[in-house]
Coordinates of C-alpha atoms and ligand atoms in Angstrom, one line a residue:
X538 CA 22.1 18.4 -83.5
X539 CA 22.0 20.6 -86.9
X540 CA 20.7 23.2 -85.0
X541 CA 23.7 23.5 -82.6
X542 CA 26.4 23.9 -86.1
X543 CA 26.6 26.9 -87.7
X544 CA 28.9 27.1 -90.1
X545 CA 30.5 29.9 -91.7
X546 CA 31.0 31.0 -95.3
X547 CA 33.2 33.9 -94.2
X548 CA 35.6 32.5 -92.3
X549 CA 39.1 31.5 -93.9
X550 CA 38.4 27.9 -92.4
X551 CA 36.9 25.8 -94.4
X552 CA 33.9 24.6 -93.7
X553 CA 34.9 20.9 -93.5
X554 CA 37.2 22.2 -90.6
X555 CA 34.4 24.0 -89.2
X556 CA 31.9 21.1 -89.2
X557 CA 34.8 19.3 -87.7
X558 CA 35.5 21.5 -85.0
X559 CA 32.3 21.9 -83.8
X560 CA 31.0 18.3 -83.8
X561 CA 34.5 18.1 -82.0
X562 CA 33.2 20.4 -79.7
X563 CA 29.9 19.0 -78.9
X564 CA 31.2 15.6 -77.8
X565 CA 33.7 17.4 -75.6
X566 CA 30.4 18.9 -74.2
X567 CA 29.0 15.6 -74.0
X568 CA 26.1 16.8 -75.9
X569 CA 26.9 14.2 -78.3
X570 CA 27.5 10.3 -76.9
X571 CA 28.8 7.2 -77.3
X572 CA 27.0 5.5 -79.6
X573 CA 25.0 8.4 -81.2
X574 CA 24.1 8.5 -84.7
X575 CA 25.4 11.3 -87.0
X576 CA 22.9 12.6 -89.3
X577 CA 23.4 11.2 -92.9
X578 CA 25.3 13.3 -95.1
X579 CA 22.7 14.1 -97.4
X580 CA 20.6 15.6 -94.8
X581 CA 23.6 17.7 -92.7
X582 CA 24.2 18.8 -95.9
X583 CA 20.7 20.0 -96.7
X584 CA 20.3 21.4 -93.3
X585 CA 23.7 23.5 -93.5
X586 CA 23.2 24.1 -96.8
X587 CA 26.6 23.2 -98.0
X588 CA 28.3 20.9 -100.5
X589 CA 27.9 16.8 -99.3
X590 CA 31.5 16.9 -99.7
X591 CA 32.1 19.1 -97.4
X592 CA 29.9 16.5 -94.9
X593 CA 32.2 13.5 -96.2
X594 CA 35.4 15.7 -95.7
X595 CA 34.0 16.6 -91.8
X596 CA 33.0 13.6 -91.2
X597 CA 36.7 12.1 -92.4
X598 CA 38.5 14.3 -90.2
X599 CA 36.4 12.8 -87.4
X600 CA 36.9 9.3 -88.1
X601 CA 40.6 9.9 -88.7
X602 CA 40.9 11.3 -85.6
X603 CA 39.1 8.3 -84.0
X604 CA 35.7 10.5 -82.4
X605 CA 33.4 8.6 -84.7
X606 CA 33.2 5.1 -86.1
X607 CA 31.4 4.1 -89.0
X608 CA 28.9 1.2 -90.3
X609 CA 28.9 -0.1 -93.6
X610 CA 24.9 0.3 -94.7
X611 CA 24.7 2.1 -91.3
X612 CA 26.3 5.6 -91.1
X613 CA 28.3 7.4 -88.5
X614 CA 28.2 6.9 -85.0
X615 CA 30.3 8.9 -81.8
X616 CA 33.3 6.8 -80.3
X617 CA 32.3 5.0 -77.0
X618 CA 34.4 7.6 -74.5
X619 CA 37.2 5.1 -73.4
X620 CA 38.4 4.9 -76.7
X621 CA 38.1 8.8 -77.0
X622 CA 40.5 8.9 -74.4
X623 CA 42.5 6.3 -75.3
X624 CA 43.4 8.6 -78.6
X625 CA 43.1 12.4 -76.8
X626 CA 44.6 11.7 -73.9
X627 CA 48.8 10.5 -73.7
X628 CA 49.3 7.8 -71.1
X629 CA 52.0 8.9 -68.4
X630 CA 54.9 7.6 -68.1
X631 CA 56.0 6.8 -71.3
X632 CA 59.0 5.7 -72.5
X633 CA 61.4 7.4 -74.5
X634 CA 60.7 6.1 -77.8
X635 CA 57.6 7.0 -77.6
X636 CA 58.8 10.8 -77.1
X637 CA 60.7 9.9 -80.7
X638 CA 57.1 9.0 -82.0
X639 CA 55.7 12.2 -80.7
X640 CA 58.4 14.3 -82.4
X641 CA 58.0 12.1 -85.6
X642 CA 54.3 12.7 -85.9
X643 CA 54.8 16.4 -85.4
X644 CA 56.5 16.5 -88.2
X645 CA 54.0 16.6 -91.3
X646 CA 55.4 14.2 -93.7
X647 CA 54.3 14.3 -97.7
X648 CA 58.0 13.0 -98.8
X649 CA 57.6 9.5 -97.8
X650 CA 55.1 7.1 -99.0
X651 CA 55.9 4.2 -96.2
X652 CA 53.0 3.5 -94.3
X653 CA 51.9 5.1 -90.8
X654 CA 52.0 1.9 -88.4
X655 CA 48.9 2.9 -87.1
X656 CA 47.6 0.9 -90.5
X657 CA 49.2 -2.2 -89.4
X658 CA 46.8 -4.9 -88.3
X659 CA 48.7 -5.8 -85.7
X660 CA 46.1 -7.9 -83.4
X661 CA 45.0 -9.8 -86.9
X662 CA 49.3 -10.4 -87.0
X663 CA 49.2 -11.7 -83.8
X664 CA 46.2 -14.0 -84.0
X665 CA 47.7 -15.8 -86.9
X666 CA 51.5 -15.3 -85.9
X667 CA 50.5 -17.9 -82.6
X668 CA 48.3 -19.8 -84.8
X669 CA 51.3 -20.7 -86.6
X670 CA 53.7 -20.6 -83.8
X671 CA 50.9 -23.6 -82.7
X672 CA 50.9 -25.6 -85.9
X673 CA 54.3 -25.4 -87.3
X674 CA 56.7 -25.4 -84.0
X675 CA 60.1 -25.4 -85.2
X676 CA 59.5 -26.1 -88.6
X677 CA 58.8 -22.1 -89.2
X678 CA 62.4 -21.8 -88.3
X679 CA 63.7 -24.1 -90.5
X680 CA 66.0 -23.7 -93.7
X681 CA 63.0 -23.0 -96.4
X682 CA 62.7 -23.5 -99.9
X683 CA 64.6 -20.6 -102.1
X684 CA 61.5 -20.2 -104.3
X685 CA 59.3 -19.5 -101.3
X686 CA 57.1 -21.7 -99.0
X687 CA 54.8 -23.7 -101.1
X688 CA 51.5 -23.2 -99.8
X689 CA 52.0 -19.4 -100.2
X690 CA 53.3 -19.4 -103.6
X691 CA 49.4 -21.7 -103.9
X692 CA 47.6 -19.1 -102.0
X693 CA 49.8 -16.2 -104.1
X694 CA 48.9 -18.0 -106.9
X695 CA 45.0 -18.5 -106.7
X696 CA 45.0 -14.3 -105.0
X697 CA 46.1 -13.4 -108.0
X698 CA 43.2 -14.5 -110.1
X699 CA 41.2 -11.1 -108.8
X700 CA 43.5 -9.2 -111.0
X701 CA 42.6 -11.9 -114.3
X702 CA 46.4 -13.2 -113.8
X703 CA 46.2 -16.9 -114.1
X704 CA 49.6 -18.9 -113.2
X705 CA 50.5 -21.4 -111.5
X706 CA 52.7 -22.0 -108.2
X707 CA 55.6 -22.9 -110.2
X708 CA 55.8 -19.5 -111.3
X709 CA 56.4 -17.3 -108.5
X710 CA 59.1 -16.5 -106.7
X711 CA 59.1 -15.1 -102.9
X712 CA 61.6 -12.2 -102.6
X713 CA 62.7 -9.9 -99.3
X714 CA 60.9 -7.2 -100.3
X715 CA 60.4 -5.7 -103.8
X716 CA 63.6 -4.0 -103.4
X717 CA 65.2 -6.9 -103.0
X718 CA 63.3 -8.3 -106.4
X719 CA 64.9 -5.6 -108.3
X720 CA 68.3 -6.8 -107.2
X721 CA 67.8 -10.4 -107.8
X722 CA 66.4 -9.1 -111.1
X723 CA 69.6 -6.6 -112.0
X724 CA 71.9 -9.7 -111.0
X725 CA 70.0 -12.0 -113.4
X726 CA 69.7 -10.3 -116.5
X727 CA 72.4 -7.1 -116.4
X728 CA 76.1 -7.1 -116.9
X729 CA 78.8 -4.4 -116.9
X730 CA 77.6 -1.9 -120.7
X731 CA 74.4 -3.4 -120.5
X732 CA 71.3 -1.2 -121.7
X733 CA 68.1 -0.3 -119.5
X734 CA 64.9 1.5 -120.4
X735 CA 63.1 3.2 -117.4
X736 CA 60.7 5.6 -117.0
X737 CA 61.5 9.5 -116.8
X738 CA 60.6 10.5 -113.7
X739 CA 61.3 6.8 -111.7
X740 CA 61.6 5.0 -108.5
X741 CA 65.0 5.6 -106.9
X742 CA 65.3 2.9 -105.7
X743 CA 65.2 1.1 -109.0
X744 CA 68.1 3.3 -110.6
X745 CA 70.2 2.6 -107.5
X746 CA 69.6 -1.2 -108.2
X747 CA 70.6 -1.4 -112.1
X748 CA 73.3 0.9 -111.7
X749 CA 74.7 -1.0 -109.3
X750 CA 75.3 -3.5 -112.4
X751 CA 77.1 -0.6 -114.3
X752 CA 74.5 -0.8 -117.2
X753 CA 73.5 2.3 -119.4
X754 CA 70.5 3.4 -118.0
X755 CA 67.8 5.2 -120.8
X756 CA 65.1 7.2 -119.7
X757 CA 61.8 7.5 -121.9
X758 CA 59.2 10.6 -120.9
X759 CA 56.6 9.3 -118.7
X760 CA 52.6 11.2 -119.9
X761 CA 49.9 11.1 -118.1
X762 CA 48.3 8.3 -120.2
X763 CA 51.8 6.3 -120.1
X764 CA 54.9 6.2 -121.3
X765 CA 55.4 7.6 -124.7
X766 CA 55.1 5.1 -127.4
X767 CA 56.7 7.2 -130.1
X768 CA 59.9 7.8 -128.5
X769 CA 59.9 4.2 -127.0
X770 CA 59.9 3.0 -130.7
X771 CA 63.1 5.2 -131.6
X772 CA 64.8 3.9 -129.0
X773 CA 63.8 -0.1 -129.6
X774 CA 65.1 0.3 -133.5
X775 CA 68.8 2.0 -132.4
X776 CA 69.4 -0.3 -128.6
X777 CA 68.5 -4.2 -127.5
X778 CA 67.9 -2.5 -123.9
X779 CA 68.1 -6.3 -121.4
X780 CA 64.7 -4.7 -120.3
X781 CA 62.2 -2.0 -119.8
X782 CA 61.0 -1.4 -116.1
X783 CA 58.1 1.0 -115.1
X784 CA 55.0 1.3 -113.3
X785 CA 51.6 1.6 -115.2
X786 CA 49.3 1.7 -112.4
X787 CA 49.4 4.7 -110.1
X788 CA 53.0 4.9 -110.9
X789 CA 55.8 6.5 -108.1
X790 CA 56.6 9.3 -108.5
X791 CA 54.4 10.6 -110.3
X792 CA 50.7 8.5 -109.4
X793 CA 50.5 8.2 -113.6
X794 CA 48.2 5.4 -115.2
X795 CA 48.8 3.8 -118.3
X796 CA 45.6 3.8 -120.1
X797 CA 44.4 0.7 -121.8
X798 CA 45.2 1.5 -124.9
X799 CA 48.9 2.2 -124.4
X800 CA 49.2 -0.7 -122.5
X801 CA 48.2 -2.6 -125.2
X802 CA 49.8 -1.1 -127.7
X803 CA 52.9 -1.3 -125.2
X804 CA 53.0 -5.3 -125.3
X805 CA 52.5 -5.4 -129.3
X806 CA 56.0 -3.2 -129.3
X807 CA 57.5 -5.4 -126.8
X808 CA 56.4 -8.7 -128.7
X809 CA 57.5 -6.7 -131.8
X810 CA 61.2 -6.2 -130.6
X811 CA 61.3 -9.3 -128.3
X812 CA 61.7 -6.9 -124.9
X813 CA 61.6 -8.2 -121.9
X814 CA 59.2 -5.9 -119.4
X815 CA 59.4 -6.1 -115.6
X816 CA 56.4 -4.5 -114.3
X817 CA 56.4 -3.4 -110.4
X818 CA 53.1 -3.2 -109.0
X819 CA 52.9 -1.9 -105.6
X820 CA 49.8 0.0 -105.1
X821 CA 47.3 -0.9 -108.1
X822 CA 44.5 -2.1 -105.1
X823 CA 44.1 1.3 -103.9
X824 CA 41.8 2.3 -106.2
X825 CA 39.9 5.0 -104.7
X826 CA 37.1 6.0 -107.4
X827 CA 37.8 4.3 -111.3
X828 CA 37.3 1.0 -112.9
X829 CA 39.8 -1.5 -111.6
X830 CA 43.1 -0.8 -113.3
X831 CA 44.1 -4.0 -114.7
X832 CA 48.1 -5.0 -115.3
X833 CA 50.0 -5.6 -118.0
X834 CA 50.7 -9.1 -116.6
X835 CA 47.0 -10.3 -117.1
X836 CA 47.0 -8.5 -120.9
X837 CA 50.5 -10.4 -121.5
X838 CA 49.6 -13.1 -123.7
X839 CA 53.1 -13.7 -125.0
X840 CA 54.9 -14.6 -121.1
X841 CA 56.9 -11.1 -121.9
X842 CA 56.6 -9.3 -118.7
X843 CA 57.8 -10.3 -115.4
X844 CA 55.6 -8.9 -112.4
X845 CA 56.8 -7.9 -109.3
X846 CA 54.5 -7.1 -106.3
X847 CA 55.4 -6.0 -102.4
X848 CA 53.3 -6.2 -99.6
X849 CA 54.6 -3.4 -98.3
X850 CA 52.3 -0.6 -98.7
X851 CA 49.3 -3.4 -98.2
X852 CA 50.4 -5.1 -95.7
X853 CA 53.7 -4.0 -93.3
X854 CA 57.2 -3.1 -95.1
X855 CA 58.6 -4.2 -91.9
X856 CA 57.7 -8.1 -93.0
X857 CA 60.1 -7.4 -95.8
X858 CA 57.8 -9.3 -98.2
X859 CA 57.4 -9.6 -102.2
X860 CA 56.7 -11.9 -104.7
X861 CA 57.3 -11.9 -108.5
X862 CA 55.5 -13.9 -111.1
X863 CA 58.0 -15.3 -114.0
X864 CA 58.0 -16.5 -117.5
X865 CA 59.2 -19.9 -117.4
X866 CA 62.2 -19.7 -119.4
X867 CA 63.6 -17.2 -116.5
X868 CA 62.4 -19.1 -113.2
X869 CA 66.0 -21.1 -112.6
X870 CA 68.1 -18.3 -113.6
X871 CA 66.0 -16.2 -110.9
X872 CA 66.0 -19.0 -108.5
X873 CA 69.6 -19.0 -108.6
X874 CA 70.1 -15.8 -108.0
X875 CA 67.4 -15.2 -105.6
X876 CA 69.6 -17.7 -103.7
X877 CA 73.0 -16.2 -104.0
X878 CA 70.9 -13.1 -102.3
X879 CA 70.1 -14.5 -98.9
X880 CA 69.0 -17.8 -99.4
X881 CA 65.4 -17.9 -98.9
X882 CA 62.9 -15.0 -97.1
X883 CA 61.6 -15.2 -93.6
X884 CA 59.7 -18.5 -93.2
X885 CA 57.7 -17.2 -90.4
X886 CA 56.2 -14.6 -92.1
X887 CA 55.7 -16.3 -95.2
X888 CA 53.5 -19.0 -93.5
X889 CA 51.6 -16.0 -91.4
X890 CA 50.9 -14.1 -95.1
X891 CA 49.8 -17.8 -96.1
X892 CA 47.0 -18.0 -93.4
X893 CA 46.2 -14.2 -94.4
X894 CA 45.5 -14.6 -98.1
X895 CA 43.6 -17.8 -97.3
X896 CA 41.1 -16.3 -94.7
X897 CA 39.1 -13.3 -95.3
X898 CA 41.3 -10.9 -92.9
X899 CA 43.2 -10.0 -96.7
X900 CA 40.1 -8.7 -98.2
X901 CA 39.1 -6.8 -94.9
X902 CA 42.7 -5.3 -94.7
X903 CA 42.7 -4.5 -98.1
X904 CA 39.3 -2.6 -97.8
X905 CA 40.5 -0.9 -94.6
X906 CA 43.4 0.5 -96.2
X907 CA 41.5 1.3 -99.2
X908 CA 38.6 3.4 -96.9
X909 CA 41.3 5.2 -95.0
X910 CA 43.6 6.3 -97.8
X911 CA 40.4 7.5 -100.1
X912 CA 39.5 9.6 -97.0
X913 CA 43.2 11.0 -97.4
X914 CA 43.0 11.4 -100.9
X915 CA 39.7 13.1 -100.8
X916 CA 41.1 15.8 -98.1
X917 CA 44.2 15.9 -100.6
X918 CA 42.3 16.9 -103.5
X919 CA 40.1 19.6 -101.8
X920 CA 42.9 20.9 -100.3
X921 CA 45.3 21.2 -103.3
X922 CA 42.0 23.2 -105.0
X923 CA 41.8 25.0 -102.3
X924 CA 45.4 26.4 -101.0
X925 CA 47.8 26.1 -104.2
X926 CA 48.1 29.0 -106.6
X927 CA 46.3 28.0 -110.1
X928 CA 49.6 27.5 -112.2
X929 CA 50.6 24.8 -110.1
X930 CA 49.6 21.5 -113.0
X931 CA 48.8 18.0 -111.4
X932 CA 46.4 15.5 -112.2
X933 CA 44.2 13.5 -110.0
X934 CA 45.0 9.8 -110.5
X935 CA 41.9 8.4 -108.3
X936 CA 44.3 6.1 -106.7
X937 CA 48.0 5.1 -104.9
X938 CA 49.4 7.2 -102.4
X939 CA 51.1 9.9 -104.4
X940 CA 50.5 13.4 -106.4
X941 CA 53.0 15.1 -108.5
X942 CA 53.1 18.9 -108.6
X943 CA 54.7 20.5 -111.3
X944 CA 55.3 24.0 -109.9
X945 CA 55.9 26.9 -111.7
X946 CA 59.0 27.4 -114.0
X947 CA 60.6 29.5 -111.4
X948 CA 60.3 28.1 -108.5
X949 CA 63.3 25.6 -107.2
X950 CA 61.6 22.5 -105.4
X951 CA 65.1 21.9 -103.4
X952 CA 64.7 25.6 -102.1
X953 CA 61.3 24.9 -101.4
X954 CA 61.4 21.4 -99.8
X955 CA 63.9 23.6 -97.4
X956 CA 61.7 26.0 -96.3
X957 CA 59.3 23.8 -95.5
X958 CA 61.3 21.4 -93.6
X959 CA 62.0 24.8 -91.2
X960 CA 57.9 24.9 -90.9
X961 CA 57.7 20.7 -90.4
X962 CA 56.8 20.0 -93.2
X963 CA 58.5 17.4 -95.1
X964 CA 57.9 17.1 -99.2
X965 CA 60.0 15.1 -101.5
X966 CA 61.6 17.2 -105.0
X967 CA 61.1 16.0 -107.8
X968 CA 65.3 15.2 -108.6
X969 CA 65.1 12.7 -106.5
X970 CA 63.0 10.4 -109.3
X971 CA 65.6 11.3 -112.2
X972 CA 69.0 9.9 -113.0
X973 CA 69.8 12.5 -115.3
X974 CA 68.6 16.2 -116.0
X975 CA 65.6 16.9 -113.1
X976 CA 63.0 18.7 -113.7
X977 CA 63.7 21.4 -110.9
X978 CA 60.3 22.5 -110.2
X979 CA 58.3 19.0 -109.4
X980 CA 57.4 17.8 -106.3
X981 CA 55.9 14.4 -104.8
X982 CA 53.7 14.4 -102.3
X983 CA 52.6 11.4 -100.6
X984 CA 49.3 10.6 -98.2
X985 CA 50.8 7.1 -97.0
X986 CA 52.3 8.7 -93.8
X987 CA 49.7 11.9 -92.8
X988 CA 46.3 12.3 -91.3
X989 CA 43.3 14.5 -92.6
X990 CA 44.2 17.3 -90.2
X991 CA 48.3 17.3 -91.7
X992 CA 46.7 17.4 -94.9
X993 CA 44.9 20.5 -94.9
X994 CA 47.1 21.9 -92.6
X995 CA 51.0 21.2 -94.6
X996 CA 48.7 22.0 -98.1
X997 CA 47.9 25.4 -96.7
X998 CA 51.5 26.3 -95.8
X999 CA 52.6 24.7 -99.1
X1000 CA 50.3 26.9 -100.9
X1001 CA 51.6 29.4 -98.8
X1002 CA 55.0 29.1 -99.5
X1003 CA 55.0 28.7 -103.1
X1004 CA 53.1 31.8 -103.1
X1005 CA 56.1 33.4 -101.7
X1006 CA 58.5 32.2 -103.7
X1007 CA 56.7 33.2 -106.8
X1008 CA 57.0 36.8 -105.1
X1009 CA 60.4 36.8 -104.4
X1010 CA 60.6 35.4 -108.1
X1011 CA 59.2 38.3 -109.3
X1012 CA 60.3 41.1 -106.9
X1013 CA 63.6 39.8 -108.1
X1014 CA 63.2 39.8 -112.1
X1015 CA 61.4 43.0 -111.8
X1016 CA 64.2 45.3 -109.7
X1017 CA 66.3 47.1 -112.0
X1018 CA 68.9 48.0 -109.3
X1019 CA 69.6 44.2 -109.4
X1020 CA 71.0 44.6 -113.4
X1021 CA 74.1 44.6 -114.4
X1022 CA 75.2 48.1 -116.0
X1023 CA 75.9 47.8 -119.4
Ligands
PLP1709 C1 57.8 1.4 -107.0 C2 58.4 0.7 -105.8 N1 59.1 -0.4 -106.0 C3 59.7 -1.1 -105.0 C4 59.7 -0.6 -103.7 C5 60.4 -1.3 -102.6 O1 59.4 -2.0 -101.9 P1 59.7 -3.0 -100.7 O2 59.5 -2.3 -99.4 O3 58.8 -4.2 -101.0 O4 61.2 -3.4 -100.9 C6 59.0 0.7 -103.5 C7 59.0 1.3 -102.1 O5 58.5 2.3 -101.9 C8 58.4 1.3 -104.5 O6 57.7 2.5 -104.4

């Protein structure tokens, strides 16, 4: 088979791409078949004489696009043909909404980090949705226990242990979602003129839910390591903020980690000035290539932090599940308000999560996500090397689902995220994550809802684009005719 690729060094494509193509090409031909081994990576690349990455990049593409399979220990083998079709070939006939998909999926999208339902393990749901259905009867749709159904908040609590967090049942509290966590958290603690430290950049959705209480929100500069201690400090000796809420692993917007050290340091302060820290971990599993990160809950010695995690981006958003672990002296006041907020969450698809975490499905979805996402991320990070202009600053955070591009000075993200919306390609600015004074010229771009292929194809017009701008830019600054006379 190495004999039938020839790459080339010349072309514009990269060779990932090319690989791609032509593998592509020679199962069309049926030259390659069902079942057939790939060569390893380290020999296709020895063969072609190229990078391995660019193998593990081809090769991605492939799988993403559902031609090859892979075996743990094994390698990578071609697609039995049915299945092949099954993903080149649109069934006639279909209904409408499944022209809405089509559109949908045409669009590339980088500005949303919710989960492409082709992730969902829908036949695993299923399985255990009837094995339910079988065991519980009516009682799944019976009026449920506000804190959450117990054997979950068991299961929750014994999951848990993999990220060194040792509680008990009593301690957790099932929520609708972590959006809804936030609320039942704002309605607890906040009150018209009270004070709130976030992070600057933050989750929208997290200013929406504390302004909603009519507090003074305070924003502290989010670094690369974490949050800035310094200015943190200044801040704890002039307010009593009711709490401080951020994100230190893989952090959204911006895909930040704290490092250890600042998260250490981070709990002395908050033991220091008796602050109460509410820590929202949605992504910290998908950890593509580092140590595991570990949270402030399992360093929090002193019962300071309250955790908040959603199976959203792990699981399906669509189950609208969360939980939070409290320290005891908050659980009733929580309680109470969790069930001023709706009562209690969906006892169905509590007991379904139940029989989840307990069985090894959860470590199997967990590793799923975890493969397909790297592959993503990978593609991402070539890419971005590739196709942006050099004076565009990111980091690589080696996990979550998001990058943050800080662009140069003169280009506007807003004018930006509208050009490319006109090319279908959708990115989120950067003033969405700030409630006061954006930065005008970051952007977030997410790899939750695109494939390999989007990747490298939306980067390149991104690249593209930005490239004009920064001509416009200067074609503008430059031209004399445009100055005022004086
Ligand atoms: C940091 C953060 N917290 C909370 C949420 C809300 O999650 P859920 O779908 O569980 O309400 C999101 C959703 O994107 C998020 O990114």
């Amino acid at each position: 088979m190495i004999k039938e690729i020839q790459l080339e060094k010349e072309l514009t494509k990269p060779l990932y791409l090319q690989l791609y193509s032509q593998i592509k090409g020679l199962i069309e031909e049926g030259k390659l078949q069902a079942h057939d081994k790939l060569p390893s990576i380290r020999k296709l690349a020895k063969g072609l004489q190229v990078n391995t990455v660019t193998v593990v990049n081809g090769y991605n593409v492939l799988e993403e696009e559902g031609l090859v399979y892979k075996k743990v220990g094994s390698g990578t083998f071609i697609m039995p043909n049915e299945q092949i079709k099954d993903k080149i070939i649109p069934g006639e006939g279909q209904a409408d909404d499944s022209e809405l998909k089509k559109e949908d999926e045409e669009v590339i999208n980088f500005g949303t980090v919710a989960p492409s339902p082709s992730l969902f393990p829908i036949q695993a749901f299923k399985r255990l949705l009837n094995q339910v259905l079988d065991r519980d009867q009516g009682y799944a749709f019976g009026y449920q226990k506000s804190q959450g159904y117990l054997p979950l908040r068991e299961s929750i609590a014994q999951y848990v242990e993999n990220y060194q967090i040792e509680i008990g049942a009593e301690q957790i509290q099932i929520v609708s979602g972590a959006q809804q966590g936030l609320d039942v958290l704002a309605k607890t603690f906040l009150d018209y003129g009270d004070t709130v430290f976030v992070e600057r950049p933050t989750y929208p959705g997290a200013i929406s839910a504390f302004k909603s209480r009519k507090v003074e929100l305070i924003d502290i500069p989010l670094e690369k390591d974490g949050l800035n201690l310094e200015e943190l400090e200044v801040l704890l000796k002039r307010y009593k903020p009711k709490f401080l809420y951020l994100m230190p692993n893989f952090q959204n917007p911006t895909g930040y980690s704290y490092s250890l050290k600042k998260k250490k340091e981070l709990l002395k302060l908050a033991d220091q000035y008796e602050l109460l820290i509410i820590e929202d971990d949605c992504v910290s599993d998908l950890n593509y290539l580092g140590q595991p990160r570990k949270s402030l809950k399992a360093l929090d010695t002193e019962d300071k932090v309250v955790y908040l995690k959603s199976f959203s981006k792990l699981y399906m958003p669509g189950l609208r599940l969360a939980f939070m672990i409290i320290p005891s002296s908050y659980c009733e006041d929580i309680l109470v308000s969790k069930y001023l907020s709706d009562i209690f969450t969906d006892g169905l698809v509590q007991r379904v999560l139940d029989l989840y975490l307990r069985r090894e499905d959860w470590q199997e979805q967990l590793n799923c996500l975890k493969e397909k996402y790297s592959q993503r991320y990978q593609v991402m990070i070539t890419a971005l090397k590739e196709y942006l202009p050099p004076n565009v600053d990111y980091i690589e955070p080696e996990g979550g689902l998001n990058l943050w591009l800080k662009l140069p000075q003169q280009v506007s993200a807003t004018k930006l995220h509208k050009v490319l919306r006109k090319d279908g390609v959708n990115i989120a600015p950067g003033a969405l994550f700030y409630h006061t004074k954006p930065h005008k010229n970051r952007i977030r771009l997410s790899i939750a809802a695109v494939t390999c292929q989007q990747i490298e194809e939306g980067i390149q017009q991104l690249g593209q684009r930005i490239r004009e701008e920064l001509k416009e830019e200067g074609d503008y600054r430059f031209d004399e005719s445009m100055m005022p006379l004086v």
